[in-house]
Coordinates of C-alpha atoms in Angstrom, one line a residue:
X1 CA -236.6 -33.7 180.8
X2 CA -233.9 -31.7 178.9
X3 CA -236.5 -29.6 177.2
X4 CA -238.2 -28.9 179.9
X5 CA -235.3 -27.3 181.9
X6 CA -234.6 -25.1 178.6
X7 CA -238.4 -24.2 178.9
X8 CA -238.4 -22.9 181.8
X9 CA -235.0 -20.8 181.6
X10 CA -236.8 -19.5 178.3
X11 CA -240.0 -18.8 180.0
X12 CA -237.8 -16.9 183.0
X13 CA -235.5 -15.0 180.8
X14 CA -238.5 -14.2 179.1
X15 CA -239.6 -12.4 182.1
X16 CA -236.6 -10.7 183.2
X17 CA -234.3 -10.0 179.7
X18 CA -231.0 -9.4 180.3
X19 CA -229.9 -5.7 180.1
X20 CA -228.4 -4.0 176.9
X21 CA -225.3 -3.7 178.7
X22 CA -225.2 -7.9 179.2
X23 CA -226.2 -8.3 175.7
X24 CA -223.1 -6.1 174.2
X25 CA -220.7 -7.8 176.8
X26 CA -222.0 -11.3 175.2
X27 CA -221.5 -10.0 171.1
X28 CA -218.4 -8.6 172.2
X29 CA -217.0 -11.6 173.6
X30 CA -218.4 -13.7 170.5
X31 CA -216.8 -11.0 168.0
X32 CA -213.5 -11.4 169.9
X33 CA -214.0 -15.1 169.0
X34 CA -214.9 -14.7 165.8
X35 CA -212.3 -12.4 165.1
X36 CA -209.4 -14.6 166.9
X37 CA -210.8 -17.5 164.9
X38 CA -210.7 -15.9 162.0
X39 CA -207.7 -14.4 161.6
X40 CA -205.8 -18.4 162.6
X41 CA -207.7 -19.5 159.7
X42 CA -206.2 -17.0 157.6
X43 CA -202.9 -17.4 159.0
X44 CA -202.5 -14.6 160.3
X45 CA -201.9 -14.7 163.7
X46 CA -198.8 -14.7 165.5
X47 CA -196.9 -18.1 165.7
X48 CA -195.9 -17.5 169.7
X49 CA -199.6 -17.7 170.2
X50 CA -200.5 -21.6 168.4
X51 CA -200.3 -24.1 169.8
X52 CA -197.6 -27.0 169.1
X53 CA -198.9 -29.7 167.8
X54 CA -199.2 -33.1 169.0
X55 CA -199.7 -34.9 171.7
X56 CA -199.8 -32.7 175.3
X57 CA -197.5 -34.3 177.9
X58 CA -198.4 -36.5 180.9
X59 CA -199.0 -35.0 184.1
X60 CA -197.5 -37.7 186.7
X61 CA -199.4 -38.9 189.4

């Protein structure tokens, strides 16, 4: 059933694309990404924007 929803947003998206404007909002949010993930990797990014590690702490009831 899965398939067949992804079908038919294919089929409709088909129809109508998206607009060149939508499509560079979308690659610049994935190079944003891409950048921010690359540059933790490296080690490079600023240590008041990691996270601590560990566990995160309990939110009372």
């Amino acid at each position: 059933m899965n398939n067949l929803i992804w079908l038919l947003r294919a089929s409709k998206w088909a129809r109508n694309p998206p607009s060149a404007r939508m499509v560079k909002l979308v690659l610049v949010v994935v190079a944003a990404g891409l950048s921010i993930a690359v540059l933790e990797w490296l080690e490079l990014w600023p240590d008041w924007a990691r996270l601590e590690e560990g566990r995160a702490p309990r939110i009372p009831r």
